[in-house]
Amino acid sequence: LSKNPRIWYVMGFIYKDLYKNAPELDTAFLVRETATEAFGKLPEMEGSEEYLPDAYVNLKYLAVTFYNNAVLLLDSGEFELSKIGFELFKKNLVRSTDTIISVKDQEANYYLNLAAKYGARHKSDSTGNNEFFKNAIETYEYLLVLDSNNIKAN
């Protein structure tokens, strides 16, 4: 059955629906990742042509949900989990073959937001811990590697 594209297609939909009903974020990450892996197998499988248009649409949908969660996790201070969600967004947006959303633009916006959140956390940290300040600098430096002309990162 593992060579049958219909199985992977149906599996993707089942896990996508499980995600929609998953009450806890950890569960939502796991089931979404499983759904994207199932849909992501289809382009490399023989006989999957009829499923590909839907698979790409669902990969884009799931990618966008990863991005939205990554931003929400930044707001709640869950920086490491947010970065995982953002990486899953990038991976699955590329898989979706979508050309409307620019990964480069989204990456710049996300990392600018992340650096700002690190800076805000450092500012509010009365214990003198410089970890968040260091993380903000490293994030801005990473942005400059991606785009040395990024005015906000400079």
C-alpha atoms as one frame of an Amber mdcrd trajectory, in Angstrom:
protein
   0.000   0.000   0.000   2.924   2.369   0.570   3.330   2.665  -3.200  -0.299
   3.638  -3.748  -0.639   7.443  -4.123  -4.309   7.347  -3.111  -3.295   6.025
   0.333  -0.942   8.989   0.867  -3.561  11.413  -0.443  -6.234  10.119   1.948
  -3.718  10.005   4.805  -2.912  13.678   4.186  -6.586  14.613   4.448  -7.120
  12.531   7.585  -4.205  14.174   9.364  -5.216  17.618   8.112  -8.662  17.076
   9.670  -7.053  15.797  12.868  -5.051  19.030  12.983  -8.222  21.087  12.708
  -9.580  19.265  15.764  -6.317  19.066  17.768  -6.776  21.040  20.966  -3.128
  21.139  22.011  -0.365  22.837  20.075   2.059  19.905  20.405  -0.514  17.574
  18.903  -1.320  20.104  16.183   2.336  20.307  15.161   2.658  16.538  14.999
  -0.479  15.858  12.972   0.180  18.772  10.613   3.692  17.549   9.992   2.339
  14.073   9.265  -0.205  15.550   6.836   2.491  17.515   5.016   4.711  14.442
   4.780   1.839  12.480   3.234   0.967  15.208   0.711   4.671  15.811   0.105
   5.241  12.214  -1.033   2.815  12.508  -3.917   4.976  14.486  -6.385   7.609
  11.744  -6.365   5.156   8.885  -6.861   4.102   7.275 -10.119   0.388   7.581
 -10.845  -0.192  10.531  -8.513  -0.965  13.142 -11.179  -4.684  13.323 -10.374
  -3.935  14.078  -6.691  -1.237  16.703  -7.181  -3.408  19.839  -7.588  -5.202
  19.151  -4.281  -1.970  18.104  -2.602  -0.323  21.421  -3.525  -3.312  23.421
  -2.271  -3.281  21.529   1.020   0.484  21.918   1.424   0.091  25.676   1.004
  -2.789  25.776   3.491  -0.796  23.801   6.066   2.319  25.905   5.424   0.360
  29.085   6.148  -0.971  27.588   9.390   2.629  26.875  10.441   3.500  30.511
   9.736   0.502  31.823  11.678   1.381  29.632  14.658   5.024  30.693  14.472
   3.983  34.346  14.766   1.602  33.602  17.656   4.338  31.677  19.435   6.646
  34.692  19.110   4.015  36.811  20.827   3.840  34.332  23.697   7.643  34.102
  24.021   7.954  30.513  22.775  10.894  31.389  20.543  12.335  27.923  19.881
   8.977  26.366  19.044   8.200  29.384  16.866  11.415  28.865  14.884  10.504
  25.211  14.303   7.082  26.283  13.032   8.650  28.841  10.719  11.041  26.262
   9.247   8.071  23.951   8.615   6.312  26.848   6.902   9.254  27.400   4.549
   9.682  23.712   3.774   6.017  23.204   2.959   5.532  26.428   1.047   8.325
  25.337  -1.281   6.721  21.885  -1.565   3.398  23.499  -2.490   5.029  25.060
  -5.563   3.233  28.320  -4.712   4.849  31.328  -6.354   2.575  34.018  -4.946
   4.044  34.050  -1.439   7.728  34.954  -1.380   9.693  32.813   1.064  12.440
  35.447   1.102  10.018  38.246   2.065   8.333  36.127   4.723  11.720  35.124
   6.118  12.814  38.770   6.403   9.545  39.736   8.131   9.668  36.784  10.492
  13.278  37.304  11.572  12.789  41.055  12.004   9.847  40.245  14.270  11.900
  37.626  16.129  14.781  40.064  16.686  12.350  42.711  17.951  10.788  40.198
  20.372  14.238  39.230  21.668  15.033  42.920  22.140  11.768  43.562  23.965
  12.347  40.553  26.214  15.853  41.810  27.011  14.481  45.262  27.825  11.894
  43.835  30.209  14.349  41.425  31.857  15.333  43.014  35.156  17.775  40.239
  36.105  20.423  41.550  33.703  20.428  38.386  31.624  21.976  39.257  28.261
  20.893  36.070  26.460  17.995  37.821  24.729  20.226  40.744  23.713  22.736
  38.299  22.222  19.919  36.458  20.407  18.624  39.739  18.965  22.078  40.622
  17.606  22.539  37.129  16.125  19.126  37.339  14.468  19.885  40.729  12.918
  23.241  39.377  11.714  21.477  36.377  10.160  19.128  38.751   8.353  22.102
  40.668   6.988  23.561  37.433   5.637  20.265  36.848   3.819  20.054  40.433
   2.592  22.900  42.827   3.348  20.760  45.740   2.127  17.967  45.151   4.641
  17.581  48.633   6.125  15.672  47.516   9.218  18.243  44.838  10.079  21.084
  47.330   9.599
